[in-house]
Coordinates of C-alpha atoms in Angstrom, one line a residue:
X436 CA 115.0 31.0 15.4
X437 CA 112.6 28.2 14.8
X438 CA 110.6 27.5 12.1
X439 CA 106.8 26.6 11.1
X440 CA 109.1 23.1 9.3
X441 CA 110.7 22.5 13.2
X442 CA 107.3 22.9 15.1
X443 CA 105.5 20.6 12.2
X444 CA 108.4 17.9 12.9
X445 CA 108.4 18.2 16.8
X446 CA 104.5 18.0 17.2
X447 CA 104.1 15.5 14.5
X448 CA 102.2 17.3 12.0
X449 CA 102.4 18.6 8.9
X450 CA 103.3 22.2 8.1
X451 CA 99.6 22.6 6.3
X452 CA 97.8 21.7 9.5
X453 CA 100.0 24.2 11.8
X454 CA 99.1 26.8 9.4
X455 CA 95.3 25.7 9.3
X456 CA 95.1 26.2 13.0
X457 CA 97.1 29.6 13.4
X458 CA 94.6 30.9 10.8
X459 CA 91.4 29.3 12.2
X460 CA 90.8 28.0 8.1
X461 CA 90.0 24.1 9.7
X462 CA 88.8 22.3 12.4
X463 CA 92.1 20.9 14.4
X464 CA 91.1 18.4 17.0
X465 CA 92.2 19.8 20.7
X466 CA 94.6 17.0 20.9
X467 CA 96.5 18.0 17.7
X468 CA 96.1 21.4 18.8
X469 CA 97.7 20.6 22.3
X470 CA 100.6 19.2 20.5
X471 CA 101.0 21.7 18.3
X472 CA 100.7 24.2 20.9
X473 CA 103.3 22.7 23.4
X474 CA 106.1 22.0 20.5
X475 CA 105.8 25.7 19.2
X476 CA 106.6 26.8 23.5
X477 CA 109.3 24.3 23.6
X478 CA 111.0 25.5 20.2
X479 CA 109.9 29.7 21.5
X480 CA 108.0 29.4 18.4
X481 CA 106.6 33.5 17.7
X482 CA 104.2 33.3 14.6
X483 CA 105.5 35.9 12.2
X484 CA 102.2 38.4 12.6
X485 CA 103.3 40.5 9.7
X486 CA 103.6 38.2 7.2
X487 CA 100.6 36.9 8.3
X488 CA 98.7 40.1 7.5
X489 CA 100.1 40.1 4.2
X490 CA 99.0 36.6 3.5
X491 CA 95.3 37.5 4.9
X492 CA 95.4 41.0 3.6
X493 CA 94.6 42.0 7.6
X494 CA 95.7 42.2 10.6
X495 CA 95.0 42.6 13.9
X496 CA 97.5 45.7 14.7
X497 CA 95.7 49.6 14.3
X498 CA 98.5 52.1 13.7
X499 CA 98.7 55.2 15.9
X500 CA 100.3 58.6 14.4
X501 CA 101.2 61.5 16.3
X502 CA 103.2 64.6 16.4
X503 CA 105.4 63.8 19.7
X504 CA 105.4 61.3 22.8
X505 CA 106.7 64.2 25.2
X506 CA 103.4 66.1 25.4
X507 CA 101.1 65.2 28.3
X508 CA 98.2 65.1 26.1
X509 CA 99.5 63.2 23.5
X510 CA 100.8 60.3 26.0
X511 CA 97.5 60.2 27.1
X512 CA 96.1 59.4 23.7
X513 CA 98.5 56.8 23.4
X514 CA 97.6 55.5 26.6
X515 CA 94.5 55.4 26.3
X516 CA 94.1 54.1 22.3
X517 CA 96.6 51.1 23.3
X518 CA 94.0 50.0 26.3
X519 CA 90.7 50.3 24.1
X520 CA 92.6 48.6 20.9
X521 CA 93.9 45.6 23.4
X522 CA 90.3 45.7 24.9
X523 CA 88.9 45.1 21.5
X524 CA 91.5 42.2 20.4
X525 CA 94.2 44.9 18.6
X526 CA 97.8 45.3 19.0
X527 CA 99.0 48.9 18.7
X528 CA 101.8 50.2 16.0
X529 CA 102.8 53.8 17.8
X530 CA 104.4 56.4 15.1
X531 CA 105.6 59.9 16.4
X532 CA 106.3 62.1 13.4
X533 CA 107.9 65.0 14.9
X534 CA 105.5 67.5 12.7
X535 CA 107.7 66.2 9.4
X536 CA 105.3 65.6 6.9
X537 CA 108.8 63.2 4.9
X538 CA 107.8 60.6 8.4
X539 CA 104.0 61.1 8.1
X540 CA 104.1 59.7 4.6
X541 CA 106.8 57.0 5.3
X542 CA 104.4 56.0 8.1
X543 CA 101.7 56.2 6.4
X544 CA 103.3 53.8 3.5
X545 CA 104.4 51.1 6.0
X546 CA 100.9 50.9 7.7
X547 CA 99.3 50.3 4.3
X548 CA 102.5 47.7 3.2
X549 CA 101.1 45.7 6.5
X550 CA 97.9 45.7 6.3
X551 CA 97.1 47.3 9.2
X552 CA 93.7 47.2 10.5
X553 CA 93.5 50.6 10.4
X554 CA 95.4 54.1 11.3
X555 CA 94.0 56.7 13.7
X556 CA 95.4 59.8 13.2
X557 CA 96.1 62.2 16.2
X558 CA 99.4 64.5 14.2
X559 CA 98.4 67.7 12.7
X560 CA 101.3 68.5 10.1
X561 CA 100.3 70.7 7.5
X562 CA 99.0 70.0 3.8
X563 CA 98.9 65.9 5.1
X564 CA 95.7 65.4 3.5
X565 CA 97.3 65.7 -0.3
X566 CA 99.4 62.8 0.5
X567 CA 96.6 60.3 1.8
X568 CA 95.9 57.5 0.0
X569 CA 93.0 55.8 1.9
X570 CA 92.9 52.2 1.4
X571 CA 92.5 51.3 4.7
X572 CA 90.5 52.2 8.0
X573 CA 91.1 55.7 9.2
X574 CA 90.0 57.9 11.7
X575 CA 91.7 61.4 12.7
X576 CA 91.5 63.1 16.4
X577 CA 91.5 66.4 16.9
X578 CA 91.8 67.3 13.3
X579 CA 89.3 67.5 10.4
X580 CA 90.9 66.1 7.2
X581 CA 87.7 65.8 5.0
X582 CA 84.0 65.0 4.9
X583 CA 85.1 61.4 3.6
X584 CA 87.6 61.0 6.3
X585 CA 85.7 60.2 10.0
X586 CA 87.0 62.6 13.1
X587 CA 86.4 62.3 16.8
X588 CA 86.8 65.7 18.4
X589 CA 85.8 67.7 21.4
X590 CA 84.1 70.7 21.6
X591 CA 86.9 73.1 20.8
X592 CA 84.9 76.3 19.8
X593 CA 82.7 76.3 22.7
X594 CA 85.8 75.2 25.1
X595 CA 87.0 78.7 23.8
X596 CA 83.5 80.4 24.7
X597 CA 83.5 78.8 28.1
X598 CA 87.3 80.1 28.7
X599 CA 85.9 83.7 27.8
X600 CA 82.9 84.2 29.6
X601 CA 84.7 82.9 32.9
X602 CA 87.4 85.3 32.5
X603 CA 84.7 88.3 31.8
X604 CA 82.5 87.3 34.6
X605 CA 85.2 87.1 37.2
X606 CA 85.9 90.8 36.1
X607 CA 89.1 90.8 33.5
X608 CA 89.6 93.2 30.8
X609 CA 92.5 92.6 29.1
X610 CA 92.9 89.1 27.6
X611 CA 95.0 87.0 25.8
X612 CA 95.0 84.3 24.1
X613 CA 98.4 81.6 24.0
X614 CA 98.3 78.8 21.0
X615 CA 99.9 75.8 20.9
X616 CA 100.7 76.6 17.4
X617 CA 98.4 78.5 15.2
X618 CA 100.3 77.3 12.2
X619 CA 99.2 73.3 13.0
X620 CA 96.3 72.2 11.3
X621 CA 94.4 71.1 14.0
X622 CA 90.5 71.5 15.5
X623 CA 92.0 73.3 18.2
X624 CA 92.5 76.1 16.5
X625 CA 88.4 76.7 17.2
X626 CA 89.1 77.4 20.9
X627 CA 90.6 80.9 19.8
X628 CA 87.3 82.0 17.2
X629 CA 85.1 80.8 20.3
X630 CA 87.1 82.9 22.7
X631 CA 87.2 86.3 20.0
X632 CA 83.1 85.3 19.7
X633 CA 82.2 86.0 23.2
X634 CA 84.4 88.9 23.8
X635 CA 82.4 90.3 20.8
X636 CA 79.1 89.6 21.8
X637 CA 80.0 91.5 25.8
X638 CA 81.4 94.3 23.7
X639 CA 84.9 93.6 25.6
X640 CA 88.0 94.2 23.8
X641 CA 89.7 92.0 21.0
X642 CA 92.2 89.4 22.9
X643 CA 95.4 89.6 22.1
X644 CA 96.7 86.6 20.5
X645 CA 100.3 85.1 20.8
X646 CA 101.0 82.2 19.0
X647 CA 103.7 79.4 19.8
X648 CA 105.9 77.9 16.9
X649 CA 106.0 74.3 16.1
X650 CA 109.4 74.0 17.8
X651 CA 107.5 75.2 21.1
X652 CA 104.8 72.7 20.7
X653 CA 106.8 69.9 19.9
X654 CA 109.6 70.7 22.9
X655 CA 106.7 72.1 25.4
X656 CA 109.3 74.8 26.3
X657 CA 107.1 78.3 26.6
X658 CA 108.9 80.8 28.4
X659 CA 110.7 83.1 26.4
X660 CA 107.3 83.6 24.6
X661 CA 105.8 84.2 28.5
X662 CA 108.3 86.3 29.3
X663 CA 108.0 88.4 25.4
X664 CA 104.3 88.7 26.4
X665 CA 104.8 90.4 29.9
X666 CA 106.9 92.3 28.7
X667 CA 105.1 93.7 25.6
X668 CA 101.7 93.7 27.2
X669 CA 101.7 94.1 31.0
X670 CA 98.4 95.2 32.0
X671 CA 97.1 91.6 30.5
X672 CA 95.1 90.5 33.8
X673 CA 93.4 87.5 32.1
X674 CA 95.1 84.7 30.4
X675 CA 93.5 81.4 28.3
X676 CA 96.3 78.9 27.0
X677 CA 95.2 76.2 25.0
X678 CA 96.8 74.0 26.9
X679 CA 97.7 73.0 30.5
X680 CA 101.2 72.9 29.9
X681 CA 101.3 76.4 28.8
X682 CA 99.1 77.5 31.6
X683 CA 101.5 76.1 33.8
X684 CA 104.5 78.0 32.8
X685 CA 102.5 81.2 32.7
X686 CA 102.2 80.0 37.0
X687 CA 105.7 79.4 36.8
X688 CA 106.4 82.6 35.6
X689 CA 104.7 84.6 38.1
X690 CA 106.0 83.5 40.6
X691 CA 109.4 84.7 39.6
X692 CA 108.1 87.7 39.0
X693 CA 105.8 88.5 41.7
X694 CA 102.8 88.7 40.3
X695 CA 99.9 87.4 41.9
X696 CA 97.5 84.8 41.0
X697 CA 94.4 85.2 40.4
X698 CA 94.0 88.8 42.3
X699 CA 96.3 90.9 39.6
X700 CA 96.6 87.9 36.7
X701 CA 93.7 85.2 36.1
X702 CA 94.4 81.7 34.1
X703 CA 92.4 79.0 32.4
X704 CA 94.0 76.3 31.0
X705 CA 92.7 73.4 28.2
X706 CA 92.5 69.8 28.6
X707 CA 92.8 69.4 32.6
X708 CA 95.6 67.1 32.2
X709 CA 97.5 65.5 35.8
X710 CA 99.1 68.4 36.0
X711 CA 96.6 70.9 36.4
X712 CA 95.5 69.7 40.3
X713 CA 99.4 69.7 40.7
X714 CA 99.6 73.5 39.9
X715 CA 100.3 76.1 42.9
X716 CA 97.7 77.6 42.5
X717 CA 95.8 74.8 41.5
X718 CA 94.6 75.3 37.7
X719 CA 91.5 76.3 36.0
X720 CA 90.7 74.5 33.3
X721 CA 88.3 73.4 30.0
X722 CA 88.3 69.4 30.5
X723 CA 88.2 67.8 27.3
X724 CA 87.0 64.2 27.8
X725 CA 90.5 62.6 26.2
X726 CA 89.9 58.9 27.0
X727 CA 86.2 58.9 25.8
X728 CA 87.8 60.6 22.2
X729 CA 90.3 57.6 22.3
X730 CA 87.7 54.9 22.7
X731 CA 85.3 56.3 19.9
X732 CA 88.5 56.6 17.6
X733 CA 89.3 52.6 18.4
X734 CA 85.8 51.7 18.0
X735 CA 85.1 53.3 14.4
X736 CA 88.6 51.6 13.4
X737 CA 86.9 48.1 14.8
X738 CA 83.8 49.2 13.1
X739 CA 85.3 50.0 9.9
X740 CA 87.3 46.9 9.6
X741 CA 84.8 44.7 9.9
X742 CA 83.1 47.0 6.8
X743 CA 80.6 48.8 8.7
X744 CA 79.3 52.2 8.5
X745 CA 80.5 54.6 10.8
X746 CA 80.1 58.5 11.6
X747 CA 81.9 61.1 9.7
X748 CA 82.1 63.2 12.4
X749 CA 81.6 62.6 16.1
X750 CA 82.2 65.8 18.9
X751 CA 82.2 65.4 22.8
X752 CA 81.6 68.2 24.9
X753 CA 83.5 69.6 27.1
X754 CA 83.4 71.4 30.7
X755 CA 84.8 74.1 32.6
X756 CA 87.0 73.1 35.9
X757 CA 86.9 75.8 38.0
X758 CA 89.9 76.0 40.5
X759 CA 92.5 78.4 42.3
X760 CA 93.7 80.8 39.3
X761 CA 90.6 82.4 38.8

């Protein structure tokens, strides 16, 4: 591999003015800089970026936890948080923790060791928040840490009132209510009190509430607790999962069983994901505006990092879809 020495002795230079120019400290002329520039492609000459960062106590790279790549909403934050960090000059460092709160804090330790630019936050493990050592831009998503610590949202609790008053209107009775994972830490959790609000206020009955394990969330495999819930409960005719992907088993489901949707079983689902248009019957849903979320979360780490002030908390809204299951 070559060196900063074997790109200073092909271009002609010394090893001072090389690093001068990679770290914009001096004027280089643009002929020295030519040179420099077309001995370090001859020699494949890669700047070592990390020890860069060390040097300057920066970087350029924002680190990006979350809880699993596999989840269609989750690969859509990352999808979305590498375009606007790339957009804004930034290179993105992608960490899935699996839940384990061990990785979190090994991640967490190797962001700060690099000087990352900052870390956004989109995992929801439990009790995380003790082991935080904020020295650096950070910004959580979906997930409240603390007033000092800045979160970009959407409008969970009213996502959950929308979800109720649709089901109510279009005539159901006996609802329920599917979490992710009650036992995550995570904003979400709001869509549920929102839902319970409204039944309250129409004087319609308490939802029942069945709630997924992390091993469920994680794997995005739902059906056994479908199938538990039919089975227990089968006059529920009205359905809100707090996600698409749960929604979309609960279709699955039905349709092996014969039970028709919406005219005996209505469902809304949460975050109108691809998916959701792809269902048969196509899927109701609360769109949460993910990409906008992403693109606040990037710019308060680009805010941040350049030591401005940015918002504590910032909340989207979000919007009922109405399609073929209710």
């Amino acid at each position: 591999m070559a060196t900063l020495k074997d790109v200073a002795q092909l271009a002609g230079v010394t090893v001072t003015t090389i690093s001068r120019m990679l770290n914009n400290r001096a004027n280089v002329s643009p002929k020295t800089r030519a040179k420099i520039e077309q001995a370090m492609q001859d020699l494949d000459y890669q700047p070592n970026e990390i020890a860069q960062s060390l040097i300057k106590q920066k970087s350029n790279i924002i680190g990006l936890i979350v809880p699993s790549a596999r989840n269609f909403f989750f690969s859509m934050v990352v999808e979305h948080v590498e375009r606007y960090a790339s957009r804004s000059g930034y290179k993105l460092l992608l960490c899935i923790s699996d839940l384990e709160l061990r990785k979190e804090k090994e991640y967490f330790n190797m962001l700060k060791g690099n000087k990352v630019a900052g870390v956004i936050l989109a995992s929801h493990t439990q009790n995380l928040e003790k082991h935080i050592s904020v020295t650096q831009p950070l910004v959580t998503i979906d997930r409240t840490v603390s007033e000092e610590i800045p979160s970009v949202c959407a409008d969970n609790y009213n996502g959950g009132r929308l979800a109720a008053r649709h089901l109510l209107e279009r005539g159901c009775k006996n609802l329920a209510y599917i979490s992710g994972s009650a036992n995550i830490k995570m904003d979400a959790n709001k869509r549920y009190i929102g839902f319970c609000d409204v039944c309250r206020e129409q004087n319609a009955k308490t939802p029942l509430m069945v709630d997924a394990s992390e091993q469920q969330f994680i794997t995005m495999k739902y059906q056994n607790l479908i199938h538990e819930l039919f089975e227990k409960h089968p006059g529920v005719d009205g359905i809100f999962a707090s996600n698409d992907i749960i929604a979309a088993q609960i279709l699955q489901y039905c349709a092996g069983a014969g039970i028709s949707v919406p005219k005996e079983l209505k469902v809304v689902g949460y975050d109108d994901i691809d998916l959701a248009s792809l269902c048969v019957p196509q899927l109701t849903t609360i769109r949460q505006p993910v990409e906008a979320i992403c693109k606040c979360a990037v710019e308060q780490i680009v805010h941040a990092a350049k030591g401005e002030t940015v918002p504590n908390n910032v909340t989207f809204p979000v919007e009922l879809v109405v399609r073929e299951t209710t």
